[in-house]
Amino acid sequence: MLEVEGLVVGYGKIAALMGVDLEVGEGELVAIIGANGAGKSTILAAIAGLRPVHGGAIRFRGRRIEGLPSWSRVRLGLALVPEGGRVFPDLSVEKNLRLGAFTVREPKQHLELVFSLFPVLQERRRQRVGTLSGGERQMLAIGRALMADPQLLLVDEVSMGLMPKLVPEVLETFRRLRDERGMSVLLAEQNAREALAVVDRGYVLKNGQVALHGSAEELRADPQVKQAYLGA
Amino acid sequence: MPIGYILTVGTFTGIFMILTVSLNVLTGYAKQVSLGHAAFFAIGAYASAILTVKFGLSFWAALPCVVGITTLVGVFLGLPSLRVSHDFLVLSTIGLNFIVGSVFRYFSFFGGSMGIVGIPMPEFFGHPLGTAGFFGLTLLFVILTILTSFYFSRTWGRLAMEAFGEDEVAAKAMGINVAKFKIYAFAISSAYAGIAGALWAHYVGSVFPDNFGFDRSIDILAMLVLGGMGTIRGAVFGALVLQMLPEGLRVIQNYRMLVSGGILALMILFQPMGLLGRGSFLVKGFERLRGRLVSHEAEDMP
């Protein structure tokens, strides 16, 4: 589904990513974990087309996409849940969702899917988003990305700003999306413990490079990961 | 008060309503703050003046050309907005006033500082329009502008513009082609301003570079900000107030820039959404009043 090869991205003269290789298979849940500033968000931004790529290749469903503008990547089936949600506080829940379906001709059925995943959004569909709780906003951000009918969902730091008890619940929805709709999901997540509890595979990012990768069990059992990210 | 005077004030007010509604598309919806709207206004006025005076076209034949020219100019002048952030866009739009003004002043084709005179009144079935007729024509264009702009406000285009105006990253993540819609905003806004310019040129009968300076751009933005950015009602109301006020209070006329600049600064500080914009104290007050009436009814229910 997604293959990233030797990805190099820089901010000015500083290289944020120095040759990252990464893969997400069809219907696979994958997490990128790592400390703050390791480059997790940069990978997602580069895949979504929000950051110019300085080297390497990004292939999505067999097609090179690193040169395409962000809007055409959404049309190909890639959607990003940006860090912090970035929902529109002055618009209603429903308008936010409709904006998510900007590239889709028939948004009705996607709206139903989103409401079945997050019933609370249906209850508040006419409410101004500024009045929602942090958790509801994060659900809305996920719902908005789903409105674009993606095959691969990129999720940037969804656990940030969520109440701890909501984190597993929200992560569980990605599993549901995979099981029910065959969607692939790539998470960038600081909360390694919760992320590794749901995903199939993971990449550990350190200073802009992949330090380690493997199945979730392997990573959970790895002494280095345990010490550095799981706080064991 | 003679009727001719009232009609003249009405005509100018109408022209400025078209300008504020057009700026609302660019600055209200797409959040591309422009301090150079008078440049688009000027290009419309000069285009119509040259086409009628130098090429002998009628007002009606020139108008579609004017709209075409100003649309293209809008696209062209909108291109820099793709490269600069909001703050720098404001600076570059200020520059527009001076670039366009200089071109009109220093190239003899545009009449230089002598301007272009003898611009004919539009004819209607062979008769030139009078003051009343021209007021009717302006009113017609005001209504057309409001209707088409209202139609646009209900399309995806407006939603897209508001989305990237609010948060460009989020808009891009949703697959909105931000560059395309920014250019659309400039093109639409400039086309309307071109019509306003043509009306102005034919009503006044002459155009000079000084008619369309930086202070004009400030006036137009002040009207929109006073009325309420992002709403058509606000744009119309702002033009009405700031165009009529100096007529009622002659003193203000001498301090026009002070009034426009002061209103702009005060509104941005204390009521950024304007008097009739979303969330302004007037609109909130009205909604509270309506809410109270409704909830009183609800309380009566057992």
XYZ file of C-alpha atoms in Angstrom:
534
model
C 0.000 0.000 0.000
C 2.640 2.515 1.087
C 6.385 2.289 0.610
C 8.747 4.976 1.771
C 12.356 4.646 0.623
C 15.318 6.708 1.738
C 13.150 9.670 2.656
C 15.095 12.874 3.280
C 13.352 16.003 4.515
C 15.036 19.112 5.815
C 14.025 22.287 7.525
C 16.361 24.915 6.145
C 19.839 23.466 6.467
C 18.926 21.011 9.180
C 17.939 17.541 8.036
C 14.877 16.359 9.949
C 14.753 12.958 8.257
C 17.887 11.256 7.040
C 16.927 8.367 4.828
C 13.867 6.739 6.342
C 12.571 3.412 4.979
C 9.083 2.400 5.968
C 6.252 0.258 4.721
C 2.551 -0.115 5.408
C 0.782 -3.148 3.981
C -2.847 -3.493 2.944
C -5.057 -3.502 6.028
C -2.116 -3.075 8.346
C -1.889 -0.979 11.495
C 1.563 0.524 11.865
C 2.944 2.925 14.455
C 5.948 5.213 14.356
C 7.139 5.764 17.901
C 9.918 7.918 19.209
C 10.709 10.903 21.356
C 9.560 14.436 20.721
C 11.467 15.873 17.758
C 12.541 12.501 16.387
C 10.784 13.292 13.121
C 7.541 11.320 13.435
C 5.283 14.178 12.367
C 7.641 15.096 9.559
C 7.253 11.641 8.015
C 3.459 11.980 8.002
C 3.615 15.541 6.670
C 5.895 14.413 3.847
C 3.606 11.510 2.954
C 0.571 13.824 2.984
C 2.346 16.395 0.827
C 2.539 19.140 3.427
C 6.355 19.134 3.460
C 8.595 19.185 0.414
C 10.720 16.066 0.088
C 14.435 16.502 -0.574
C 15.318 12.932 -1.370
C 13.985 9.403 -1.586
C 10.712 8.047 -2.865
C 7.174 7.668 -1.580
C 5.060 5.056 -3.344
C 1.340 4.774 -2.722
C -0.459 1.850 -4.354
C 2.449 1.434 -6.726
C 2.554 5.057 -7.770
C 5.262 7.623 -7.028
C 3.564 10.450 -5.158
C 6.357 12.518 -3.614
C 6.002 15.158 -6.326
C 2.210 15.420 -6.226
C 0.416 18.293 -4.490
C -1.371 17.482 -1.244
C -4.870 17.769 -2.695
C -4.272 15.155 -5.350
C -2.859 12.735 -2.762
C -6.155 12.999 -0.872
C -7.930 12.091 -4.095
C -5.730 9.011 -4.426
C -6.893 7.778 -1.022
C -4.589 9.268 1.585
C -6.009 11.251 4.490
C -4.241 12.886 7.411
C -5.508 13.551 10.913
C -3.187 16.442 11.752
C -1.550 16.913 15.130
C -3.929 18.646 17.499
C -6.877 17.851 15.244
C -6.969 21.293 13.623
C -10.737 21.292 13.369
C -12.534 24.548 12.551
C -13.851 25.926 15.845
C -16.298 28.428 14.329
C -18.060 25.920 12.106
C -20.581 23.284 13.130
C -19.655 19.623 13.530
C -21.501 18.780 10.350
C -19.795 21.518 8.308
C -16.413 20.302 9.498
C -17.302 16.815 8.352
C -18.634 18.049 5.029
C -15.370 19.891 4.474
C -13.568 16.611 5.015
C -15.535 15.204 2.093
C -14.333 17.990 -0.171
C -12.892 15.506 -2.646
C -15.792 13.057 -2.495
C -18.854 13.194 -4.694
C -21.294 11.328 -2.474
C -20.507 12.165 1.151
C -23.763 10.836 2.678
C -22.651 7.267 3.306
C -19.346 8.399 4.777
C -21.251 10.637 7.141
C -23.182 7.587 8.324
C -19.964 5.647 8.852
C -18.506 8.461 10.932
C -21.662 8.747 13.016
C -21.704 5.001 13.622
C -18.095 5.143 14.844
C -18.625 8.258 16.961
C -22.306 8.537 17.928
C -21.546 11.614 20.025
C -20.786 13.546 16.834
C -24.262 12.813 15.549
C -25.784 14.146 18.762
C -23.778 17.337 18.340
C -23.897 17.685 14.596
C -25.352 21.206 14.647
C -23.188 22.397 17.533
C -20.325 24.824 17.055
C -17.064 22.919 17.326
C -15.622 25.455 19.755
C -18.030 24.101 22.371
C -16.840 20.481 22.114
C -14.556 18.758 24.618
C -10.998 17.859 23.689
C -11.912 14.211 23.161
C -14.883 15.082 20.970
C -12.714 17.356 18.873
C -10.192 14.598 18.359
C -12.997 12.271 17.276
C -14.197 14.957 14.905
C -10.700 15.293 13.468
C -10.606 11.547 12.807
C -14.138 11.633 11.427
C -13.263 14.507 9.138
C -10.329 12.579 7.691
C -12.569 9.521 7.195
C -14.984 11.649 5.178
C -12.413 11.703 2.377
C -12.889 7.916 2.076
C -9.194 7.067 2.490
C -7.502 3.731 1.994
C -4.624 4.833 4.155
C -5.210 6.967 7.206
C -2.271 8.946 8.604
C -2.754 9.880 12.241
C -0.477 12.373 13.938
C -0.254 12.217 17.750
C -3.875 11.401 18.382
C -3.289 10.658 22.062
C -1.946 14.137 22.740
C -4.444 16.248 24.607
C -6.715 13.280 25.219
C -7.708 12.147 28.684
C -5.630 9.025 29.424
C -8.664 6.785 29.728
C -9.866 7.837 26.257
C -6.617 6.888 24.513
C -7.215 3.110 24.231
C -10.804 3.779 23.169
C -9.760 6.073 20.328
C -6.939 3.762 19.235
C -9.422 0.912 19.214
C -11.428 2.696 16.482
C -8.474 2.303 14.138
C -8.582 -1.421 14.720
C -12.278 -1.390 13.939
C -11.670 0.558 10.740
C -9.104 -2.009 9.696
C -11.290 -5.005 10.584
C -14.538 -3.642 9.143
C -13.316 -1.606 6.191
C -9.871 -3.001 5.422
C -8.298 0.385 5.979
C -4.577 0.780 6.560
C -3.483 3.106 9.325
C -0.129 4.739 10.033
C 0.114 6.316 13.480
C 2.780 8.693 14.725
C 2.542 8.280 18.462
C 4.481 9.437 21.488
C 2.465 7.174 23.711
C 4.390 4.015 22.780
C 2.764 1.806 25.386
C -0.791 2.382 24.123
C 0.234 2.396 20.472
C 2.109 -0.910 20.666
C -0.912 -2.447 22.354
C -3.047 -1.989 19.217
C -0.827 -1.972 16.140
C 0.608 -4.874 14.135
C 4.039 -3.416 13.526
C 6.094 -0.493 14.668
C 9.066 1.662 13.780
C 11.212 3.336 16.393
C 12.470 6.675 15.139
C 15.568 8.307 16.597
C 17.147 11.522 15.324
C 15.503 11.278 11.940
C 16.378 7.659 11.308
C 14.696 4.334 11.909
C 16.550 2.849 14.868
C 14.519 -0.324 15.110
C 11.488 -1.942 13.570
C 9.498 -5.075 14.019
C 6.180 -6.537 15.075
C 4.439 -4.995 18.046
C 5.291 -8.017 20.234
C 8.947 -7.869 19.282
C 9.121 -4.183 20.096
C 7.272 -4.606 23.355
C 9.767 -7.290 24.363
C 12.856 -5.381 23.215
C 14.892 -4.290 26.232
C 15.928 -0.998 24.629
C 12.363 -0.062 23.728
C 11.229 -1.112 27.163
C 13.734 1.134 28.815
C 13.476 4.161 26.555
C 9.773 4.290 25.636
C 7.743 2.011 27.832
C 9.211 3.186 31.096
C 9.613 -0.355 32.401
C -32.240 68.473 -0.648
C -32.327 68.283 -4.419
C -33.141 64.898 -5.845
C -30.069 64.975 -8.098
C -27.828 65.204 -5.055
C -29.528 62.281 -3.366
C -29.228 60.177 -6.517
C -25.538 61.043 -6.827
C -24.851 60.046 -3.231
C -26.862 56.894 -3.848
C -24.837 56.059 -6.955
C -21.496 56.440 -5.180
C -22.789 54.451 -2.232
C -23.846 51.688 -4.612
C -20.432 51.636 -6.266
C -18.762 51.270 -2.881
C -21.189 48.508 -1.927
C -19.995 46.564 -4.973
C -16.409 47.190 -3.859
C -16.957 46.031 -0.283
C -18.922 42.940 -1.347
C -16.069 42.125 -3.737
C -13.439 42.641 -1.064
C -15.496 40.415 1.207
C -14.835 37.441 -1.074
C -11.092 37.996 -0.847
C -10.670 39.242 2.705
C -13.850 38.046 4.407
C -13.972 34.487 3.055
C -10.415 33.707 1.967
C -8.803 35.859 4.725
C -6.397 37.389 2.222
C -6.208 40.852 3.709
C -5.856 43.313 0.864
C -4.878 46.935 1.253
C -4.760 47.269 -2.515
C -8.367 46.949 -3.547
C -8.380 50.419 -5.092
C -5.887 49.094 -7.640
C -8.469 46.642 -9.008
C -11.053 49.443 -8.896
C -8.648 51.662 -10.861
C -7.931 49.012 -13.457
C -11.658 48.585 -14.086
C -12.139 52.340 -14.397
C -9.170 52.827 -16.719
C -10.034 49.795 -18.830
C -13.533 51.088 -19.470
C -12.291 54.645 -20.028
C -9.735 53.554 -22.630
C -12.066 51.163 -24.406
C -14.776 53.793 -24.765
C -12.724 56.956 -25.301
C -9.812 55.586 -27.342
C -11.427 52.644 -29.087
C -14.926 54.047 -29.432
C -16.678 51.089 -27.827
C -20.001 51.651 -26.101
C -20.255 51.218 -22.337
C -22.127 47.959 -22.892
C -19.591 46.536 -25.337
C -16.723 47.569 -23.102
C -18.191 46.052 -19.926
C -17.562 42.361 -20.748
C -14.014 43.293 -21.808
C -13.533 45.164 -18.532
C -14.698 42.144 -16.560
C -12.371 39.922 -18.598
C -9.405 42.229 -18.103
C -9.916 42.672 -14.370
C -10.422 38.928 -13.905
C -7.104 38.233 -15.630
C -5.371 40.979 -13.680
C -6.807 39.474 -10.491
C -5.335 36.084 -11.391
C -1.991 37.641 -12.194
C -1.820 39.839 -9.113
C -3.050 36.942 -6.973
C -0.043 34.801 -7.871
C 2.258 36.412 -5.272
C -0.251 35.402 -2.574
C 0.720 31.786 -3.191
C 4.266 32.504 -2.098
C 3.902 34.832 0.866
C 2.362 34.554 4.308
C -0.559 36.690 5.426
C 1.517 39.539 6.888
C 3.641 39.876 3.793
C 0.599 39.744 1.557
C -0.689 42.886 3.277
C 2.599 44.606 2.465
C 2.600 43.476 -1.136
C -1.001 44.609 -1.650
C -0.039 48.076 -0.339
C 2.607 48.056 -3.051
C -0.077 47.319 -5.649
C -1.633 50.747 -5.153
C 1.619 52.458 -5.983
C 2.550 50.195 -8.892
C -0.806 50.596 -10.601
C -0.909 54.326 -9.816
C 2.566 54.815 -11.267
C 1.766 52.922 -14.433
C -1.256 55.129 -15.035
C 0.713 58.248 -14.197
C 3.888 57.635 -16.188
C 2.639 55.995 -19.384
C 1.112 58.435 -21.834
C -1.143 55.680 -23.198
C -3.063 55.939 -19.913
C -3.208 59.724 -20.115
C -0.447 60.371 -17.566
C -1.318 62.779 -14.813
C -3.790 64.479 -17.174
C -5.929 61.348 -16.893
C -8.609 60.438 -19.392
C -11.527 62.796 -19.844
C -14.706 62.792 -21.867
C -15.832 59.331 -20.820
C -19.388 59.066 -22.161
C -22.517 58.273 -20.154
C -23.857 54.812 -21.001
C -26.626 54.904 -23.576
C -29.911 53.148 -23.255
C -31.796 52.728 -26.583
C -29.812 55.585 -28.105
C -30.296 57.998 -25.198
C -27.536 58.742 -22.698
C -28.584 57.910 -19.168
C -29.325 60.782 -16.813
C -28.607 60.940 -13.112
C -31.705 58.930 -12.273
C -31.066 56.400 -15.021
C -27.501 55.906 -13.889
C -28.627 55.438 -10.320
C -30.983 52.728 -11.581
C -28.133 51.095 -13.484
C -25.911 51.147 -10.407
C -28.695 49.734 -8.280
C -29.110 46.936 -10.802
C -25.411 46.065 -10.547
C -25.508 46.260 -6.760
C -28.372 43.779 -6.736
C -26.597 41.520 -9.233
C -23.426 41.661 -7.166
C -25.253 40.799 -3.963
C -27.216 37.975 -5.589
C -24.229 36.349 -7.295
C -22.123 36.793 -4.195
C -24.886 35.254 -2.084
C -25.049 32.348 -4.497
C -21.286 31.942 -4.249
C -21.463 32.027 -0.456
C -23.516 28.817 -0.578
C -21.056 26.897 -2.724
C -18.128 24.659 -1.888
C -15.853 27.423 -3.102
C -16.722 29.667 -0.185
C -16.396 26.797 2.281
C -12.980 25.969 0.834
C -11.892 29.595 1.108
C -13.049 29.832 4.708
C -11.260 26.576 5.481
C -7.847 27.660 4.245
C -8.448 31.186 5.510
C -8.787 29.647 8.955
C -6.136 26.936 8.742
C -4.148 26.307 5.613
C -2.576 23.053 6.813
C -5.928 21.548 7.750
C -7.410 22.626 4.423
C -4.579 21.001 2.524
C -4.922 17.836 4.584
C -8.563 17.671 3.476
C -7.616 17.751 -0.159
C -8.509 21.375 -0.839
C -6.446 22.811 -3.669
C -5.530 25.935 -1.742
C -3.619 27.589 -4.578
C -6.542 27.249 -6.973
C -9.080 28.731 -4.590
C -6.781 31.595 -3.606
C -6.510 32.547 -7.249
C -10.291 32.201 -7.618
C -10.753 34.591 -4.703
C -8.513 37.179 -6.335
C -10.173 36.719 -9.729
C -13.751 36.982 -8.434
C -12.934 39.917 -6.202
C -11.129 41.756 -8.974
C -13.924 41.155 -11.496
C -16.530 42.763 -9.242
C -14.160 45.643 -8.480
C -13.717 46.114 -12.222
C -17.455 46.603 -12.660
C -17.438 49.139 -9.842
C -14.558 50.927 -11.570
C -16.373 51.055 -14.896
C -19.489 52.497 -13.262
C -17.413 55.083 -11.445
C -15.522 56.175 -14.578
C -18.661 56.631 -16.654
C -20.523 58.469 -13.930
C -17.714 60.886 -13.128
C -16.703 61.215 -16.783
C -12.974 61.312 -16.166
C -10.289 59.242 -14.473
C -7.051 60.447 -12.884
C -4.387 58.391 -11.120
C -5.085 60.284 -7.890
C -8.675 59.019 -7.799
C -7.524 55.558 -6.814
C -4.774 55.935 -4.259
C -3.808 54.001 -1.178
C -6.306 56.018 0.873
C -9.116 54.578 -1.269
C -7.969 51.072 -0.400
C -8.030 52.000 3.283
C -11.571 53.371 2.854
C -12.816 50.161 1.268
C -11.210 47.937 3.902
C -12.534 50.193 6.682
C -16.069 49.836 5.281
C -15.820 46.056 5.212
C -14.282 45.849 8.684
C -16.886 48.218 10.130
C -19.773 46.237 8.665
C -18.334 42.810 9.371
C -15.874 40.700 7.415
C -17.206 37.454 6.074
C -20.813 38.562 5.670
C -22.505 40.222 2.707
C -24.844 42.155 5.009
C -21.813 43.560 6.802
C -20.157 44.602 3.552
C -23.299 46.391 2.329
C -23.909 48.033 5.691
C -20.323 49.240 6.074
C -20.348 50.903 2.661
C -23.692 52.501 3.420
C -22.553 53.990 6.729
C -19.122 55.228 5.678
C -20.347 56.609 2.372
C -23.388 58.391 3.822
C -21.815 59.649 7.048
C -19.582 62.287 5.427
C -22.625 63.567 3.524
C -24.570 64.127 6.713
C -21.616 65.433 8.700
C -19.644 67.686 6.412
C -16.912 68.082 9.007
C -15.966 64.443 8.553
C -15.198 64.987 4.897
C -12.139 67.035 5.800
C -10.891 64.277 8.060
C -11.841 61.321 5.870
C -8.560 59.488 6.303
C -8.637 60.048 10.040
C -12.140 58.587 10.215
C -11.375 55.580 7.986
C -8.058 54.859 9.649
C -9.510 55.351 13.118
C -12.466 53.080 12.437
C -10.168 50.436 10.993
C -7.880 50.501 14.032
C -10.664 50.634 16.622
C -12.737 47.906 15.023
C -9.781 45.538 14.684
C -8.979 46.134 18.357
C -12.449 45.924 19.843
C -14.858 44.344 17.344
C -12.816 42.438 14.771
C -15.953 40.850 13.367
C -17.519 44.261 12.693
C -20.959 45.541 13.614
C -22.945 42.914 11.729
C -20.398 40.087 11.419
C -20.736 36.696 13.034
C -20.398 36.971 16.794
C -20.505 40.784 16.916
C -22.206 42.368 19.899
C -25.192 43.441 17.787
C -25.727 39.990 16.326
C -25.223 38.333 19.712
C -27.647 40.772 21.304
C -30.206 40.029 18.637
C -29.765 36.292 19.078
C -30.053 36.603 22.860
C -33.242 38.620 22.434
C -34.660 36.034 20.085
C -33.483 33.250 22.395
C -35.194 34.895 25.346
C -38.452 35.136 23.440
C -38.208 31.478 22.460
C -37.233 30.273 25.927
C -40.082 32.265 27.491
C -42.432 30.320 25.304
C -40.702 27.115 26.348
C -41.086 27.986 30.030
C -44.803 28.390 29.578
C -45.015 24.750 28.653
C -45.861 22.533 31.602
